[in-house]
PDB file of C-alpha atoms and ligand atoms in Angstrom:
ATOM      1  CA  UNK A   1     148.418  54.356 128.265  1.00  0.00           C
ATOM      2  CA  UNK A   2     146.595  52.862 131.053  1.00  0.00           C
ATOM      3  CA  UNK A   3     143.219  53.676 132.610  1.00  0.00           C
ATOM      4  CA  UNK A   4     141.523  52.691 135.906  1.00  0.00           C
ATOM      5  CA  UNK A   5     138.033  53.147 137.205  1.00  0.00           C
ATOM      6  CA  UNK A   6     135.673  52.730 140.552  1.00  0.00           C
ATOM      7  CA  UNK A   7     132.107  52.169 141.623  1.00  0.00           C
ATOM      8  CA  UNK A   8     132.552  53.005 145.148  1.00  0.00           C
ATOM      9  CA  UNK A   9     131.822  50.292 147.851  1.00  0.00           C
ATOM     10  CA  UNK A  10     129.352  47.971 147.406  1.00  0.00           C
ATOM     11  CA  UNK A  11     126.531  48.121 150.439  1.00  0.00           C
ATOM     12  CA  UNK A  12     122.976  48.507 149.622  1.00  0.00           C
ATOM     13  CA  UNK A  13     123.435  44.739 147.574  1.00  0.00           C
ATOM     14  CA  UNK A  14     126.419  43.462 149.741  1.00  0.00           C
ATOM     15  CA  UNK A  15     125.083  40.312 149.916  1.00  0.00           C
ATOM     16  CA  UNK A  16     123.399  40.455 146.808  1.00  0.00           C
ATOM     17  CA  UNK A  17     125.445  38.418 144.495  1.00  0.00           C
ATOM     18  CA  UNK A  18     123.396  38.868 141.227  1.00  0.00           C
ATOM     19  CA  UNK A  19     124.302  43.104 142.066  1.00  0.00           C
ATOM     20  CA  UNK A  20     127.925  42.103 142.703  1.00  0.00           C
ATOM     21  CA  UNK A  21     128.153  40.336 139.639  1.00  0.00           C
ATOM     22  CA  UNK A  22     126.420  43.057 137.530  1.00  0.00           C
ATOM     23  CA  UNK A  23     128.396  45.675 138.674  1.00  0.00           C
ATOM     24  CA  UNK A  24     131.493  43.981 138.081  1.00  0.00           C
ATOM     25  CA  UNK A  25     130.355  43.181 134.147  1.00  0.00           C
ATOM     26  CA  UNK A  26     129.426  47.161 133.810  1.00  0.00           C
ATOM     27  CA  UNK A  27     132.836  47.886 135.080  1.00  0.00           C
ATOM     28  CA  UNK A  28     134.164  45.339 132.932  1.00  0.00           C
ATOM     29  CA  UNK A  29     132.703  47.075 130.241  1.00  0.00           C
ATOM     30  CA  UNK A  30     133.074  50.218 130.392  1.00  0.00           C
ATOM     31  CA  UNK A  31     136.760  50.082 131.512  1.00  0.00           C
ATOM     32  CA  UNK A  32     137.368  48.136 128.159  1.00  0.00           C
ATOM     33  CA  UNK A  33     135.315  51.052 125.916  1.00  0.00           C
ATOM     34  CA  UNK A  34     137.131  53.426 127.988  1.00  0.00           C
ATOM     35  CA  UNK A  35     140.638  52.644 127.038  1.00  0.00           C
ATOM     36  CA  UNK A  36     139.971  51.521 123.616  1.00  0.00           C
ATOM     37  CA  UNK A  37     139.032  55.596 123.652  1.00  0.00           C
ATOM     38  CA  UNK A  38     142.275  56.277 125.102  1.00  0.00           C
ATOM     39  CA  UNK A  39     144.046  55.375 122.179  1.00  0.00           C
ATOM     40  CA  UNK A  40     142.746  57.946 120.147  1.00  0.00           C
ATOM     41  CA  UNK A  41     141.784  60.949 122.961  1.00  0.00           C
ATOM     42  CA  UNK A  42     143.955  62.739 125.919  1.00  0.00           C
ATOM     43  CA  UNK A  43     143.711  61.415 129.532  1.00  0.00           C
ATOM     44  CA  UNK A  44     141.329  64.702 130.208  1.00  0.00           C
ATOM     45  CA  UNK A  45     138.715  63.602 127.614  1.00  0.00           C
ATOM     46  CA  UNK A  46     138.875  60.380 128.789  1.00  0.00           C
ATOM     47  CA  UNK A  47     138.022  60.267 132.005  1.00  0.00           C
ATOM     48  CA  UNK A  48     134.711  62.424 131.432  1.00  0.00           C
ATOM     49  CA  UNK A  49     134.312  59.738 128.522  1.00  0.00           C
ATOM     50  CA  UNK A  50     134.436  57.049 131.443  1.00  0.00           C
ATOM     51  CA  UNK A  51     132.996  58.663 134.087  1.00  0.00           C
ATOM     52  CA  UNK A  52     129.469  59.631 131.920  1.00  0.00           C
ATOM     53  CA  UNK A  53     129.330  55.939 130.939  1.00  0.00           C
ATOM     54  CA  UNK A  54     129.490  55.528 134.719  1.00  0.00           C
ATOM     55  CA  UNK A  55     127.190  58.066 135.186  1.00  0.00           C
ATOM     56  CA  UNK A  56     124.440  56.362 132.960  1.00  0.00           C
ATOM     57  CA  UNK A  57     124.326  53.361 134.567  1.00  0.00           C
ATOM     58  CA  UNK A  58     121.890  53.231 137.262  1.00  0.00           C
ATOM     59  CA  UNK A  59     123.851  50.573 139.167  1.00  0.00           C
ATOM     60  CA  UNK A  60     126.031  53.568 140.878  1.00  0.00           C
ATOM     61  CA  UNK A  61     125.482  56.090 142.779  1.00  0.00           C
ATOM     62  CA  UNK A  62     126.093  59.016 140.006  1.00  0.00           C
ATOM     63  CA  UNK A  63     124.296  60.636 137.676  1.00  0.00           C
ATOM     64  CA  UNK A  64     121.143  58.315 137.024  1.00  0.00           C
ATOM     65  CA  UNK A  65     120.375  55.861 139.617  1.00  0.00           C
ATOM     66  CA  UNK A  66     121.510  58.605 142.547  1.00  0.00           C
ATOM     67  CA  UNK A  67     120.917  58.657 145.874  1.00  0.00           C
ATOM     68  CA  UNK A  68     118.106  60.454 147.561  1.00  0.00           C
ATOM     69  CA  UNK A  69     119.310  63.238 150.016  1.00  0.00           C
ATOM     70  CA  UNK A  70     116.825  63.485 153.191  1.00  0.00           C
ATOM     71  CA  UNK A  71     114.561  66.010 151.539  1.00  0.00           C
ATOM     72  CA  UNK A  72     113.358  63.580 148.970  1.00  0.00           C
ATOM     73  CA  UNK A  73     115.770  65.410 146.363  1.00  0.00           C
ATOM     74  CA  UNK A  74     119.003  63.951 144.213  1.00  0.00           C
ATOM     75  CA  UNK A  75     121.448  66.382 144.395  1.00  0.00           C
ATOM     76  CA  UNK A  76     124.343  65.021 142.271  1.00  0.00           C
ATOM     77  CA  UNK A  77     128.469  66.331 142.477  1.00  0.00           C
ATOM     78  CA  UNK A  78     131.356  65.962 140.593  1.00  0.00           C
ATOM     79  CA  UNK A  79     135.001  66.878 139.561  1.00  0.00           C
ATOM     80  CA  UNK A  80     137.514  66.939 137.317  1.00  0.00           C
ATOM     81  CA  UNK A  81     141.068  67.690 137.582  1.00  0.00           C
ATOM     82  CA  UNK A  82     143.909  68.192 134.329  1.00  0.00           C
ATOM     83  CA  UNK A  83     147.131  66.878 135.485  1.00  0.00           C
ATOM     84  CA  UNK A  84     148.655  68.919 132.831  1.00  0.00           C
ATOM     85  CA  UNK A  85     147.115  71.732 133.394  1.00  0.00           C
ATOM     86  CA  UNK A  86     146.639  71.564 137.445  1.00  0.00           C
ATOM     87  CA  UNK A  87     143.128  72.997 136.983  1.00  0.00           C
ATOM     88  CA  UNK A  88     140.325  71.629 139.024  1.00  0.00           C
ATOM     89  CA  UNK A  89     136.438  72.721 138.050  1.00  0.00           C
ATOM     90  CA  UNK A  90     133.251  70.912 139.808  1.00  0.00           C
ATOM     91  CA  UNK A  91     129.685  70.981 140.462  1.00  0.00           C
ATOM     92  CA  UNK A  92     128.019  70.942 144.036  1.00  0.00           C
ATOM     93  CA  UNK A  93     124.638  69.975 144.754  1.00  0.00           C
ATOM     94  CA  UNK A  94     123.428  70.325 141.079  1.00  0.00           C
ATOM     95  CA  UNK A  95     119.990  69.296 139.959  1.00  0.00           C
ATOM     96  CA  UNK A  96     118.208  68.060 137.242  1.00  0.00           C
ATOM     97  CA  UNK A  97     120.934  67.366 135.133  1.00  0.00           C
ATOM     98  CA  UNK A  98     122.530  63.851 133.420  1.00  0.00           C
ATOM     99  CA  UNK A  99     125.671  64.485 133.621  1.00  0.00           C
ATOM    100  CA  UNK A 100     127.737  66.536 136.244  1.00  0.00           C
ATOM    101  CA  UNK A 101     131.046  64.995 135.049  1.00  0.00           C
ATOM    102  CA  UNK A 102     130.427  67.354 131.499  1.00  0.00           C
ATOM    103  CA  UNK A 103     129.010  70.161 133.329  1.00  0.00           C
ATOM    104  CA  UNK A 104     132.604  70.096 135.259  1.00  0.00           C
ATOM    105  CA  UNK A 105     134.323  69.862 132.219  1.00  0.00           C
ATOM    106  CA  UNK A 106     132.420  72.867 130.670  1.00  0.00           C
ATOM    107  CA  UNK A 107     133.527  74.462 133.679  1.00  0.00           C
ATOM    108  CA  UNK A 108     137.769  73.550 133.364  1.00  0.00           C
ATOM    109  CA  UNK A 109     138.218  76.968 131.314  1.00  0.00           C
ATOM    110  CA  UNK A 110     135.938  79.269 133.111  1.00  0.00           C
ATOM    111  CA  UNK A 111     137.433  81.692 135.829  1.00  0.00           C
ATOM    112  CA  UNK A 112     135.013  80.975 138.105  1.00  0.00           C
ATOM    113  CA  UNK A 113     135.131  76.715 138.382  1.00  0.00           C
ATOM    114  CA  UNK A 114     133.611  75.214 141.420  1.00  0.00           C
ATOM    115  CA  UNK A 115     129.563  76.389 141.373  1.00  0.00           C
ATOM    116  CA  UNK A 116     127.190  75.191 143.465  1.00  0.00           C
ATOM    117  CA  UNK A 117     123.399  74.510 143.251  1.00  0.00           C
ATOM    118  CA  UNK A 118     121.649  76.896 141.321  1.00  0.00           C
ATOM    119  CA  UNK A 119     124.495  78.688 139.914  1.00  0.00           C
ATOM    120  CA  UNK A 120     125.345  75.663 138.999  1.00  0.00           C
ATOM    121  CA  UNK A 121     122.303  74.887 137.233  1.00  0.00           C
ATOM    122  CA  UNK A 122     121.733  78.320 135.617  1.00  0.00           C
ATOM    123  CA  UNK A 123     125.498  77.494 134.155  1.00  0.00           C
ATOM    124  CA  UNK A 124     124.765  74.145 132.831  1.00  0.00           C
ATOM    125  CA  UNK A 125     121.186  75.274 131.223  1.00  0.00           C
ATOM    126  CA  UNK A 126     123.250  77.999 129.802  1.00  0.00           C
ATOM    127  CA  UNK A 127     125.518  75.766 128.222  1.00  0.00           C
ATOM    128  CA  UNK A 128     123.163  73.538 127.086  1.00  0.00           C
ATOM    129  CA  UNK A 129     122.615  71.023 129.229  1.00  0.00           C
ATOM    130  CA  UNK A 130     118.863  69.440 129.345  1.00  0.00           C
ATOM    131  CA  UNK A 131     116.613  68.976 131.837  1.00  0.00           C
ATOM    132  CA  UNK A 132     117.160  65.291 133.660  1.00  0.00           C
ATOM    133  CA  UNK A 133     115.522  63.499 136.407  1.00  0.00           C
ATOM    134  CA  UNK A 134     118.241  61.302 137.897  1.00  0.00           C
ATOM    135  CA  UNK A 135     115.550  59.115 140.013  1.00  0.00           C
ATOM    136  CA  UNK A 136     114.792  55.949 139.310  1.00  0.00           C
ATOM    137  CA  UNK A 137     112.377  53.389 140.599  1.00  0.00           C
ATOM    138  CA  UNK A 138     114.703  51.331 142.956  1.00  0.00           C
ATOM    139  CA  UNK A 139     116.026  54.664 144.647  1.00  0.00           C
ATOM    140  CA  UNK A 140     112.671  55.840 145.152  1.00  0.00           C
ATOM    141  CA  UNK A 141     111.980  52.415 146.722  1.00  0.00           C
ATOM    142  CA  UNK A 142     115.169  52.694 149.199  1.00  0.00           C
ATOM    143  CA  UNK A 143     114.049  56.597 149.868  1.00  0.00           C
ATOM    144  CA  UNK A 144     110.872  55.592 151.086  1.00  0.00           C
ATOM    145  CA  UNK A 145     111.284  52.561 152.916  1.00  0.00           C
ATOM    146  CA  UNK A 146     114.510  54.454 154.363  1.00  0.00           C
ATOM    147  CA  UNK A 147     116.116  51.581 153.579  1.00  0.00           C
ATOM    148  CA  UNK A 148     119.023  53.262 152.655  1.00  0.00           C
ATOM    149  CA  UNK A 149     120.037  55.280 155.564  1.00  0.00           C
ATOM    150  CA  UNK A 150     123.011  56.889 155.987  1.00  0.00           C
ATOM    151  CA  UNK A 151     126.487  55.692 154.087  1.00  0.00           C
ATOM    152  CA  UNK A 152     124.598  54.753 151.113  1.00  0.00           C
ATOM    153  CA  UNK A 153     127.809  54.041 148.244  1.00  0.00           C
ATOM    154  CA  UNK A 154     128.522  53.791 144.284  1.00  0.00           C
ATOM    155  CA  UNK A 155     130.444  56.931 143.575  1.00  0.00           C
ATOM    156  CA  UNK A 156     131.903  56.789 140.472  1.00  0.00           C
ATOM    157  CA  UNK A 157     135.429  57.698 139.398  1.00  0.00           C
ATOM    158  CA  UNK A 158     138.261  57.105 136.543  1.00  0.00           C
ATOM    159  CA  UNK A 159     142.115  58.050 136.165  1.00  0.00           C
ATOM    160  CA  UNK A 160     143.576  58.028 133.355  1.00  0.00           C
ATOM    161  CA  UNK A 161     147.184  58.374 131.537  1.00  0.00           C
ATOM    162  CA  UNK A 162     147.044  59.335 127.939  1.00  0.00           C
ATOM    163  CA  UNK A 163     149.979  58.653 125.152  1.00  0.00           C
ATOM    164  CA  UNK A 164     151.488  62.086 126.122  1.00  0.00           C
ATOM    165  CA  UNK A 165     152.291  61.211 130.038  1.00  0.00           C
ATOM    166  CA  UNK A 166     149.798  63.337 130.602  1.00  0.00           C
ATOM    167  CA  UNK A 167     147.056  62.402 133.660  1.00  0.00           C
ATOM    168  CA  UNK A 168     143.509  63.568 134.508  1.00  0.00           C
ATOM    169  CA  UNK A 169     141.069  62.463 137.494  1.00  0.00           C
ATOM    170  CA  UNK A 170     137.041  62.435 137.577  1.00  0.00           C
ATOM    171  CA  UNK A 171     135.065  61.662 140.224  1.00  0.00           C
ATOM    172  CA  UNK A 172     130.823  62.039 140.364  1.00  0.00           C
ATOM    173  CA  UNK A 173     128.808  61.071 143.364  1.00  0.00           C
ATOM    174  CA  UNK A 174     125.067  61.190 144.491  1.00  0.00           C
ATOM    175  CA  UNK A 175     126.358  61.392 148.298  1.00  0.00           C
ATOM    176  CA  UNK A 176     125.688  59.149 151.079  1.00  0.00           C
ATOM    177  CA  UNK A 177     122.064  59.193 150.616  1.00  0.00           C
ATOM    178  CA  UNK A 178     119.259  60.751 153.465  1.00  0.00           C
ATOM    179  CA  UNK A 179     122.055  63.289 154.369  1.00  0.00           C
ATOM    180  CA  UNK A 180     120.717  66.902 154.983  1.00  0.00           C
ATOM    181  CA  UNK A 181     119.914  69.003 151.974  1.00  0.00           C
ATOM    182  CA  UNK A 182     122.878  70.477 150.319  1.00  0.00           C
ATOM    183  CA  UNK A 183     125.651  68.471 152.455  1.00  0.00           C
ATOM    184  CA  UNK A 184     128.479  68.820 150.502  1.00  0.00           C
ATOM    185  CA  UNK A 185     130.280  65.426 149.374  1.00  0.00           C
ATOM    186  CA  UNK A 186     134.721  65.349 149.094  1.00  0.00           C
ATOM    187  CA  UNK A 187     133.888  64.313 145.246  1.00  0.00           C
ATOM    188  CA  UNK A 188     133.932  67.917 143.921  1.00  0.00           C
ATOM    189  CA  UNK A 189     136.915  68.455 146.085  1.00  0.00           C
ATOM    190  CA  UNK A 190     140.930  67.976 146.275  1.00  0.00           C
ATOM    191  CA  UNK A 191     140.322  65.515 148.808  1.00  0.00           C
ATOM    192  CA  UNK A 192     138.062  63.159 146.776  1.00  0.00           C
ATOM    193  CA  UNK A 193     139.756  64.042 143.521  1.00  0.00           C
ATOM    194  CA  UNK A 194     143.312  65.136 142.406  1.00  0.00           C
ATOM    195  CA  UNK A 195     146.074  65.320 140.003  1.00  0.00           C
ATOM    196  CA  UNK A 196     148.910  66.694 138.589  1.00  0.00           C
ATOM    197  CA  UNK A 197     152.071  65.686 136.471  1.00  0.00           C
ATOM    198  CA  UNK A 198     153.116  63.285 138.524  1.00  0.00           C
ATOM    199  CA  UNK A 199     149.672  61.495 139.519  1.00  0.00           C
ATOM    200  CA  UNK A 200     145.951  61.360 139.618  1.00  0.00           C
ATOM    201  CA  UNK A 201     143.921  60.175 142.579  1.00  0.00           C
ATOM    202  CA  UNK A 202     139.622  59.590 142.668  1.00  0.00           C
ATOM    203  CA  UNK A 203     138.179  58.846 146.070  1.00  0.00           C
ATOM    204  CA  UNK A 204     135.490  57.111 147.189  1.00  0.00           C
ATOM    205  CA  UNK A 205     133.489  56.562 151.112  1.00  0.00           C
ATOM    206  CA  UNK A 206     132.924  58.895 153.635  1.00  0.00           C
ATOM    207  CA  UNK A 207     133.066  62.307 152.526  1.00  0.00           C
ATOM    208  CA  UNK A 208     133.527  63.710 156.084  1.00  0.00           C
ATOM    209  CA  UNK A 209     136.655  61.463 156.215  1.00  0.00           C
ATOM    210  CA  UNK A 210     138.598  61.918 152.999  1.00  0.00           C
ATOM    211  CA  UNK A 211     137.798  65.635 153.690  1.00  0.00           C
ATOM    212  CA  UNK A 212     139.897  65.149 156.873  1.00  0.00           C
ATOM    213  CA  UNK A 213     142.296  63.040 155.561  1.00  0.00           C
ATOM    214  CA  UNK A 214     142.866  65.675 152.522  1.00  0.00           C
ATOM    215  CA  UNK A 215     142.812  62.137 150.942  1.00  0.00           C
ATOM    216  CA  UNK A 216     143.377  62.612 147.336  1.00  0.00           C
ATOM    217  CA  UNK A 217     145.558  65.860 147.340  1.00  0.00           C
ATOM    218  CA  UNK A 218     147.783  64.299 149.695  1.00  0.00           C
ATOM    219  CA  UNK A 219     148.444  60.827 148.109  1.00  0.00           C
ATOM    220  CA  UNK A 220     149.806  62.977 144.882  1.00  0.00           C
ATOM    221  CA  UNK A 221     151.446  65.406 147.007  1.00  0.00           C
ATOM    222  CA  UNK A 222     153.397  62.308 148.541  1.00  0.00           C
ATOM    223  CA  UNK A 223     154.092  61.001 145.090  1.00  0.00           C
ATOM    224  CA  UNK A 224     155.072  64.036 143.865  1.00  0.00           C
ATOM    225  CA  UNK A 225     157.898  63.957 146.440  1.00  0.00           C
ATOM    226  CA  UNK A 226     159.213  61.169 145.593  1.00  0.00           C
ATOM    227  CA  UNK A 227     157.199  58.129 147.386  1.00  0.00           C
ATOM    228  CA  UNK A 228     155.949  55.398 145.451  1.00  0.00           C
ATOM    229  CA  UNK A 229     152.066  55.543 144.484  1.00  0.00           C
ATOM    230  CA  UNK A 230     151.305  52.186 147.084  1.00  0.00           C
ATOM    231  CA  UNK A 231     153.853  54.010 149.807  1.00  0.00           C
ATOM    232  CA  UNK A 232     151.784  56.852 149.712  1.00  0.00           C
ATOM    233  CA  UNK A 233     148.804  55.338 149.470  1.00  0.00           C
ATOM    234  CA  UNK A 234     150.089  53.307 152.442  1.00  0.00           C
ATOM    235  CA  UNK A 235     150.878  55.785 154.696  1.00  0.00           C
ATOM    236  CA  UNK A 236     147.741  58.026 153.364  1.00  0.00           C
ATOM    237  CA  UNK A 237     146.002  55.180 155.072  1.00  0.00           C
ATOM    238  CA  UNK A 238     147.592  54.671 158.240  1.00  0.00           C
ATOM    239  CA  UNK A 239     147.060  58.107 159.185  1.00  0.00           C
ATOM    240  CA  UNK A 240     142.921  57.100 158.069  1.00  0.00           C
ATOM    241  CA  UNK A 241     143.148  54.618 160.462  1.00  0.00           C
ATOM    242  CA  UNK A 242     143.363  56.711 163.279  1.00  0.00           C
ATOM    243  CA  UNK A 243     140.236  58.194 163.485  1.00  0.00           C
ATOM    244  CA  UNK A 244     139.011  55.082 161.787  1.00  0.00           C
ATOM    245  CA  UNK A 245     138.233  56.381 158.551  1.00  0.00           C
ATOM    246  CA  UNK A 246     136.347  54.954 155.864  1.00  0.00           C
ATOM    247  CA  UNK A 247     137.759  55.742 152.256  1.00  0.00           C
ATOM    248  CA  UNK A 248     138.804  54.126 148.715  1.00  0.00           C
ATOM    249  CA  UNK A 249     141.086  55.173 146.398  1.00  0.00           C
ATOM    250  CA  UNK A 250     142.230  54.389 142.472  1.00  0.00           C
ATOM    251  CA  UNK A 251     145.208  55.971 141.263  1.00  0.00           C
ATOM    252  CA  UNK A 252     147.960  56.047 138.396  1.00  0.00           C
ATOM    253  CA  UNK A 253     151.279  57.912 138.559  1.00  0.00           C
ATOM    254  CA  UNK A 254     153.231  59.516 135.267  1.00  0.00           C
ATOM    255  CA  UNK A 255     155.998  56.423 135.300  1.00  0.00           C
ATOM    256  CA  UNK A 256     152.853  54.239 134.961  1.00  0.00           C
ATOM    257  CA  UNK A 257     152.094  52.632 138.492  1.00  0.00           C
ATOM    258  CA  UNK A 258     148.526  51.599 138.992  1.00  0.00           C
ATOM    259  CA  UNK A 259     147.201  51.110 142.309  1.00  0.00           C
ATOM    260  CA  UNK A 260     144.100  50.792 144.205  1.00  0.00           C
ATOM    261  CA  UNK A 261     143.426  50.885 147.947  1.00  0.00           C
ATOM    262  CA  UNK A 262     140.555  51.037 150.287  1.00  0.00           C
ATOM    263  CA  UNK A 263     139.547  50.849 154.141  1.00  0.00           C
ATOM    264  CA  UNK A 264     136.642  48.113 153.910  1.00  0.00           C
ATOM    265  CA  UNK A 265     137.501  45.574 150.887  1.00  0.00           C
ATOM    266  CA  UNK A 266     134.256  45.733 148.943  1.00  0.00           C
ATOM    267  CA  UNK A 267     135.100  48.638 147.030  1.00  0.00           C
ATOM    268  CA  UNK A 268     134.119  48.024 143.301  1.00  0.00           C
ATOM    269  CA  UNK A 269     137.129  48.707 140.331  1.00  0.00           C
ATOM    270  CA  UNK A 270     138.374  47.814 136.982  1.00  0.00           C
ATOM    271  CA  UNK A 271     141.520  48.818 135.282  1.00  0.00           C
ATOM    272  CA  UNK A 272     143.006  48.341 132.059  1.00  0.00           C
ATOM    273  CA  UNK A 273     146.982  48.597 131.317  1.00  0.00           C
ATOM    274  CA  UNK A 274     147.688  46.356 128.418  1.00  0.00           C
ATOM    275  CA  UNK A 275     145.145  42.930 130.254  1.00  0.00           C
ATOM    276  CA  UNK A 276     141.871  44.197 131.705  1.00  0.00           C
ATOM    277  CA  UNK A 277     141.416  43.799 135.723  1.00  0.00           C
ATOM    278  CA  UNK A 278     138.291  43.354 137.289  1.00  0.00           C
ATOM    279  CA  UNK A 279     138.252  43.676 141.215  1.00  0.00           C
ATOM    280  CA  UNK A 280     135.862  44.341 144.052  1.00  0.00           C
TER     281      UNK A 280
HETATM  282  N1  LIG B 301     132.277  60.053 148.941  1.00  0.00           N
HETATM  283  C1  LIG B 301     130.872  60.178 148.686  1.00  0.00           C
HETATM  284  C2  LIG B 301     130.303  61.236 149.603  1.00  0.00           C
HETATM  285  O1  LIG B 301     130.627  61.252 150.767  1.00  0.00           O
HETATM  286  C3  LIG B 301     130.088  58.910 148.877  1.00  0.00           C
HETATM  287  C4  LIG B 301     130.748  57.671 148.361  1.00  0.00           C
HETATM  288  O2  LIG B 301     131.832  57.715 147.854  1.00  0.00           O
HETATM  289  O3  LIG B 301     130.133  56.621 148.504  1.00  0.00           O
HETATM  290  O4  LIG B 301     129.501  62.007 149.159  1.00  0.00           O
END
C-alpha cells in the first residue's frame, strides 16, 4: 500500500515561509490520515478520501480557498480515474459546490461522465450535493487587488495503491486564477490525471502545457510499455522542455515505484509508503 499526494506549486506565498511551512504540515497531515484509510478502503475511495481533505483546506487552490477566474467567479474542476476499472468521470467549470472530487466520483458509473458547468451542477444538486461558496477572504483580497494574475497554483491531487494492486488518480483544481470565464483546466482531463493497471499519474501547472504534453496519459502509457515510472517521467519531461513547459507530476506504478517530478522545484508533496515524506 502506498499513497502520494500534491499541492501544486507554491507562488502566491513563495517567499512566504510561514505559508511554506503550513502547507507542508497540512500535507503532512493529511497524507498520514490518508493512508492510515488505505488500510481499510480501495485505492479508488482513497484518493477522493485525500483529495476532499485537500479540498477543505483553504491553503490550495481546490475546492475552498479557490481561485477567482477573471469574471469575479470560482469555477472549480476535477477528476478521477479507476486504474482497475480504466474509467475516467470529471467536473468542468462547476459552481457552488464543496467538493468536485465527490461529484466526479458520483459520476464514475454514469454513462455520461465528464459534465460541464451547469449540467454539472444540475447533476450534483440532483445527487445531493449542497449549495457551497468556495470564496474566502484572502482570495477575494488577491481578486481585487489582482494580485494574483495569471499562473496562480495549489491544485490538489493524490495516487494511490490499495492492498489489491489496484491504483486510482484524483486531481481538483480552481485554475490559474483571472483566466477567462469557463477556460477549461488539464485537471478534469487525461493529461492532468490518469491511470490504469499499471500506474496512476495527477498533474499539476500550466494547463495549456500538460494539455500539450498529453502529460499524465502519456507517463502511464510509457510505463505501461515497459519503462520505469522516473524513465518515463524523464523523458515525459524532456519533450516539456521544448516548448518550455511548466508542469508537476506525482505518480505510483502497480510494482510499487513512487515518484515525483516537476519543471520549477517548488511544487508542494507528501507521500507515505511504510515512513511518511514531506517535500516541496
Ligand atoms: N493545472 C491547473 C490549471 O491549469 C493549475 C495548477 O495546477 O496550478 O488549471
Amino acid at each position: 500500500m502506498k499513497i502520494i499526494i500534491h499541492g501544486g506549486f507554491f507562488s502566491e506565498s513563495a517567499t512566504n515561509q510561514e505559508t511554506k511551512k503550513a502547507k507542508q504540515e497540512a500535507l503532512s497531515s493529511i497524507v498520514t490520515r490518508s493512508y492510515t484509510f488505505l488500510q481499510e478502503h480501495t485505492a479508488l475511495e482513497t484518493v477522493v478520501f485525500a483529495v476532499s481533505l485537500l479540498e477543505s483546506d483553504p491553503l490550495f487552490n481546490a475546492g475552498l480557498g479557490s481561485q477567482i477566474q477573471s469574471d469575479g467567479k470560482v469555477r472549480l474542476s476535477a477528476s478521477i480515474m479507476d486504474g482497475k476499472t480504466q474509467r475516467f468521470s470529471g467536473v468542468i467549470n462547476i459552481e457552488d459546490v464543496e467538493h468536485p472530487v465527490q461529484v466526479s466520483s458520483k459520476l464514475l458509473n454514469e454513462d455520461d461522465r465528464v459534465l460541464s458547468g451547469e449540467g454539472a451542477l444540475d447533476f450534483a444538486r440532483e445527487n445531493g450535493f449542497e449549495y457551497f461558496d468556495p470564496v474566502t477572504a484572502q482570495r477575494r483580497a488577491e481578486y481585487e487587488a489582482k494580485r494574483g494574475g495569471r499562473g496562480g497554483k495549489g491544485t490538489v491531487g493524490c495516487v494511490a495503491l490499495d492492498r489489491y494492486g489496484n491504483l486510482a488518480a484524483a486531481t481538483s483544481t480552481g485554475g490559474k486564477g483571472f483566466e477567462i470565464p469557463c477556460r477549461v483546466s488539464d485537471s478534469a482531463t487525461v493529461a492532468g490525471n490518469f491511470a490504469n493497471q499499471h500506474a496512476g499519474i495527477s498533474c499539476t501547472g500550466v494547463g495549456e502545457d500538460i494539455v500539450s504534453a498529453s502529460l499524465a496519459s502519456k507517463i502511464v502509457t510509457r510505463v505501461t510499455d515497459g519503462f520505469s515510472l522516473e524513465s518515463a517521467a524523464k523523458k515525459s519531461f524532456l519533450e516539456l522542455k521544448e516548448f518550455d513547459g511548466f508542469a508537476g507530476i506525482i505518480g505510483i506504478t502497480s510494482a510499487g515505484e513512487i515518484y515525483h517530478q516537476d519543471s520549477h522545484s517548488y511544487m508542494v508533496w507528501a507521500s507515505f509508503d511504510v515512513n511518511l515524506q514531506v517535500f516541496n
